[in-house]
mmCIF file of C-alpha atoms and ligand atoms in Angstrom:
data_model
loop_
_atom_site.group_PDB
_atom_site.id
_atom_site.type_symbol
_atom_site.label_atom_id
_atom_site.label_comp_id
_atom_site.label_asym_id
_atom_site.label_seq_id
_atom_site.Cartn_x
_atom_site.Cartn_y
_atom_site.Cartn_z
ATOM 1 C CA MET A 1 -7.192 11.410 8.363
ATOM 2 C CA THR A 2 -8.356 7.998 7.188
ATOM 3 C CA THR A 3 -7.509 5.710 4.320
ATOM 4 C CA GLU A 4 -9.555 8.109 2.188
ATOM 5 C CA THR A 5 -6.167 9.723 1.837
ATOM 6 C CA LYS A 6 -4.992 8.822 -1.650
ATOM 7 C CA PHE A 7 -1.624 9.266 -3.248
ATOM 8 C CA PHE A 8 -0.069 9.804 -6.599
ATOM 9 C CA ALA A 9 3.593 8.886 -6.718
ATOM 10 C CA ASP A 10 6.054 9.724 -9.458
ATOM 11 C CA ALA A 11 7.804 6.875 -11.264
ATOM 12 C CA THR A 12 10.898 6.960 -9.034
ATOM 13 C CA LEU A 13 8.813 6.077 -5.959
ATOM 14 C CA ALA A 14 7.641 2.551 -6.819
ATOM 15 C CA GLY A 15 9.036 1.154 -3.545
ATOM 16 C CA LEU A 16 7.191 3.712 -1.457
ATOM 17 C CA ALA A 17 4.004 3.118 -3.482
ATOM 18 C CA ARG A 18 4.088 -0.589 -2.562
ATOM 19 C CA TRP A 19 4.464 0.228 1.136
ATOM 20 C CA LEU A 20 1.574 2.675 1.049
ATOM 21 C CA ARG A 21 -0.621 0.048 -0.644
ATOM 22 C CA LEU A 22 0.427 -2.536 1.939
ATOM 23 C CA LEU A 23 -0.860 -0.144 4.619
ATOM 24 C CA GLY A 24 -4.109 0.295 2.715
ATOM 25 C CA TYR A 25 -3.502 3.621 0.993
ATOM 26 C CA ASP A 26 -4.717 3.876 -2.585
ATOM 27 C CA THR A 27 -1.542 4.871 -4.431
ATOM 28 C CA VAL A 28 -1.190 5.329 -8.166
ATOM 29 C CA CYS A 29 2.308 5.275 -9.591
ATOM 30 C CA PHE A 30 2.759 7.590 -12.557
ATOM 31 C CA GLN A 31 4.678 5.846 -15.297
ATOM 32 C CA GLY A 32 5.513 8.866 -17.437
ATOM 33 C CA LYS A 33 7.918 11.700 -16.745
ATOM 34 C CA ALA A 34 7.123 13.931 -13.800
ATOM 35 C CA GLY A 35 5.700 17.240 -14.939
ATOM 36 C CA ARG A 36 2.470 18.921 -15.963
ATOM 37 C CA PRO A 37 0.408 15.786 -16.830
ATOM 38 C CA LEU A 38 1.393 14.197 -13.511
ATOM 39 C CA MET A 39 0.308 17.269 -11.564
ATOM 40 C CA ARG A 40 -2.920 17.637 -13.499
ATOM 41 C CA GLN A 41 -3.971 14.019 -12.958
ATOM 42 C CA ALA A 42 -3.153 14.092 -9.230
ATOM 43 C CA ALA A 43 -5.202 17.270 -8.764
ATOM 44 C CA VAL A 44 -8.175 15.924 -10.753
ATOM 45 C CA GLU A 45 -8.256 12.713 -8.701
ATOM 46 C CA GLY A 46 -7.790 14.526 -5.391
ATOM 47 C CA ARG A 47 -4.588 12.660 -4.625
ATOM 48 C CA ILE A 48 -1.629 13.940 -2.668
ATOM 49 C CA LEU A 49 1.280 14.178 -5.039
ATOM 50 C CA LEU A 50 4.489 12.524 -3.868
ATOM 51 C CA THR A 51 7.637 13.424 -5.744
ATOM 52 C CA ARG A 52 11.393 13.731 -5.466
ATOM 53 C CA ARG A 53 11.456 16.497 -8.077
ATOM 54 C CA ARG A 54 12.227 19.733 -6.293
ATOM 55 C CA ASP A 55 11.354 21.820 -9.348
ATOM 56 C CA LEU A 56 7.709 20.710 -9.135
ATOM 57 C CA MET A 57 7.488 22.711 -5.894
ATOM 58 C CA GLU A 58 8.077 25.892 -7.836
ATOM 59 C CA ARG A 59 5.221 25.333 -10.238
ATOM 60 C CA GLN A 60 1.752 26.573 -9.687
ATOM 61 C CA TYR A 61 -0.299 23.736 -8.243
ATOM 62 C CA SER A 62 -3.719 23.680 -6.667
ATOM 63 C CA GLY A 63 -3.398 20.273 -4.977
ATOM 64 C CA ARG A 64 -1.268 19.012 -2.125
ATOM 65 C CA LEU A 65 2.320 18.051 -2.836
ATOM 66 C CA LEU A 66 4.996 16.443 -0.671
ATOM 67 C CA LEU A 67 8.649 16.644 -1.628
ATOM 68 C CA LEU A 68 10.302 13.451 -0.410
ATOM 69 C CA PRO A 69 13.783 13.107 1.013
ATOM 70 C CA GLY A 70 16.363 10.449 0.169
ATOM 71 C CA THR A 71 16.010 7.211 -1.713
ATOM 72 C CA SER A 72 15.063 4.819 1.087
ATOM 73 C CA ALA A 73 11.424 3.757 0.708
ATOM 74 C CA VAL A 74 11.065 3.184 4.456
ATOM 75 C CA LYS A 75 12.436 6.627 5.325
ATOM 76 C CA GLN A 76 10.095 8.133 2.772
ATOM 77 C CA LEU A 77 7.241 6.185 4.318
ATOM 78 C CA SER A 78 8.032 7.525 7.807
ATOM 79 C CA PHE A 79 8.221 11.004 6.343
ATOM 80 C CA VAL A 80 4.789 10.749 4.668
ATOM 81 C CA LEU A 81 3.132 9.226 7.762
ATOM 82 C CA GLY A 82 4.657 11.905 9.987
ATOM 83 C CA LYS A 83 3.867 14.845 7.739
ATOM 84 C CA LEU A 84 0.223 13.871 7.371
ATOM 85 C CA SER A 85 -0.140 12.475 10.920
ATOM 86 C CA LEU A 86 -1.469 9.231 9.481
ATOM 87 C CA GLU A 87 -2.242 6.374 11.827
ATOM 88 C CA ILE A 88 -1.771 2.898 10.418
ATOM 89 C CA GLN A 89 -4.762 0.703 11.190
ATOM 90 C CA VAL A 90 -4.072 -3.003 11.329
ATOM 91 C CA GLN A 91 -7.371 -3.857 9.616
ATOM 92 C CA ASN A 92 -6.281 -1.868 6.553
ATOM 93 C CA LEU A 93 -3.119 -3.887 6.053
ATOM 94 C CA TYR A 94 -3.143 -5.979 2.879
ATOM 95 C CA THR A 95 -6.485 -4.716 1.619
ATOM 96 C CA LEU A 96 -4.984 -3.615 -1.712
ATOM 97 C CA CYS A 97 -2.942 -5.510 -4.295
ATOM 98 C CA LEU A 98 0.644 -4.312 -3.882
ATOM 99 C CA THR A 99 1.205 -4.425 -7.625
ATOM 100 C CA CYS A 100 -2.126 -3.312 -9.119
ATOM 101 C CA ASN A 101 -3.458 -0.997 -6.377
ATOM 102 C CA GLN A 102 -6.835 -2.748 -6.679
ATOM 103 C CA LYS A 103 -9.053 -3.450 -3.685
ATOM 104 C CA LEU A 104 -8.848 -7.169 -2.849
ATOM 105 C CA ILE A 105 -12.104 -9.095 -2.809
ATOM 106 C CA SER A 106 -13.037 -11.929 -0.465
ATOM 107 C CA LEU A 107 -13.133 -15.468 -1.802
ATOM 108 C CA GLU A 108 -15.014 -18.488 -0.536
ATOM 109 C CA ARG A 109 -12.658 -21.035 0.955
ATOM 110 C CA GLN A 110 -13.993 -23.817 -1.257
ATOM 111 C CA SER A 111 -13.270 -21.848 -4.417
ATOM 112 C CA VAL A 112 -9.516 -21.763 -3.745
ATOM 113 C CA ARG A 113 -9.045 -25.477 -3.080
ATOM 114 C CA ASP A 114 -7.128 -26.100 -6.302
ATOM 115 C CA LEU A 115 -5.513 -22.678 -6.409
ATOM 116 C CA VAL A 116 -3.432 -22.545 -3.219
ATOM 117 C CA PRO A 117 -0.894 -24.955 -1.698
ATOM 118 C CA GLU A 118 -2.520 -27.766 0.264
ATOM 119 C CA TYR A 119 -1.012 -26.790 3.634
ATOM 120 C CA VAL A 120 -2.383 -23.281 3.188
ATOM 121 C CA PHE A 121 -5.836 -24.581 2.361
ATOM 122 C CA GLU A 122 -5.793 -26.725 5.483
ATOM 123 C CA HIS A 123 -4.871 -23.859 7.796
ATOM 124 C CA CYS A 124 -6.509 -20.765 6.353
ATOM 125 C CA THR A 125 -10.165 -19.896 6.164
ATOM 126 C CA GLU A 126 -9.897 -16.378 4.745
ATOM 127 C CA TYR A 127 -8.777 -15.594 1.240
ATOM 128 C CA THR A 128 -8.784 -12.509 -0.935
ATOM 129 C CA GLN A 129 -8.053 -11.970 -4.594
ATOM 130 C CA CYS A 130 -6.927 -9.083 -6.777
ATOM 131 C CA PRO A 131 -9.562 -8.489 -9.474
ATOM 132 C CA GLU A 132 -6.853 -7.423 -11.906
ATOM 133 C CA CYS A 133 -3.883 -9.825 -11.654
ATOM 134 C CA ARG A 134 -6.023 -12.581 -10.002
ATOM 135 C CA LYS A 135 -3.370 -13.199 -7.372
ATOM 136 C CA ILE A 136 -4.731 -14.870 -4.222
ATOM 137 C CA PHE A 137 -3.749 -13.706 -0.738
ATOM 138 C CA TRP A 138 -4.205 -15.236 2.696
ATOM 139 C CA PRO A 139 -3.140 -14.225 6.219
ATOM 140 C CA GLY A 140 0.383 -15.472 6.501
ATOM 141 C CA THR A 141 3.855 -14.848 7.719
ATOM 142 C CA HIS A 142 4.407 -11.966 5.295
ATOM 143 C CA GLN A 143 1.951 -9.908 7.362
ATOM 144 C CA ARG A 144 3.752 -10.655 10.587
ATOM 145 C CA ASN A 145 7.057 -9.899 8.856
ATOM 146 C CA ALA A 146 5.756 -6.577 7.574
ATOM 147 C CA LEU A 147 4.528 -5.624 11.048
ATOM 148 C CA GLN A 148 7.863 -6.561 12.575
ATOM 149 C CA PHE A 149 9.728 -4.659 9.873
ATOM 150 C CA LEU A 150 7.714 -1.502 10.569
ATOM 151 C CA LYS A 151 8.059 -1.900 14.334
ATOM 152 C CA ASP A 152 11.836 -2.275 14.063
ATOM 153 C CA ARG A 153 11.918 1.053 12.247
ATOM 154 C CA GLY A 154 9.793 2.852 14.781
ATOM 155 C CA ILE A 155 6.631 2.909 12.669
ATOM 156 C CA ALA A 156 3.665 2.147 14.899
ATOM 157 C CA VAL A 157 0.671 0.132 13.754
ATOM 158 C CA LYS A 158 -2.515 0.572 15.784
ATOM 159 C CA ASN A 159 -3.992 -2.613 17.294
ATOM 160 C CA ALA A 160 -1.201 -4.681 15.748
ATOM 161 C CA GLU A 161 -1.739 -7.372 18.384
ATOM 162 C CA THR A 162 -5.228 -8.077 17.048
ATOM 163 C CA LEU A 163 -3.922 -9.324 13.703
ATOM 164 C CA GLN A 164 -4.817 -12.966 13.280
ATOM 165 C CA ILE A 165 -1.886 -14.897 11.938
ATOM 166 C CA MET A 166 -2.871 -18.417 11.062
ATOM 167 C CA PHE A 167 0.550 -19.979 10.849
HETATM 168 ZN ZN1 ZN B 1 -3.085 -7.357 -8.586
#
């Protein structure tokens, strides 16, 4: 499976949704109550439904549904990755806005001169921006921290050593 795998998470899974986005998985978080509309929308969009609501398992549903254990976002993440045999690819990390789930777009270095801290501008050549919230991202310590965090919890990231950390 590739990052074509898309998810639809119920409102109680916001933490997990952010992790999935960080890894490059398109994940919509449903803001309403879990139930029929949630299931319908997930099926229409071809997304795997992630929920903690056991009763949804008993309903008739044409799409794929995963019932998640516990309340820890990281444990839920391991569960999803394991169940679907997903391999995390380092080049997919931080390709989506963690908040908006929008694909980040590349920016010219010159265009961010007045928008990022000076020390960042001096060290980084690659920038991306969320088309929705306009937040600007650059390769930084948060990526290394995320990789370390995953590694410490036994979640492997393929080709992690190839990630270019500027500072
Ligand atoms: Zn955004």
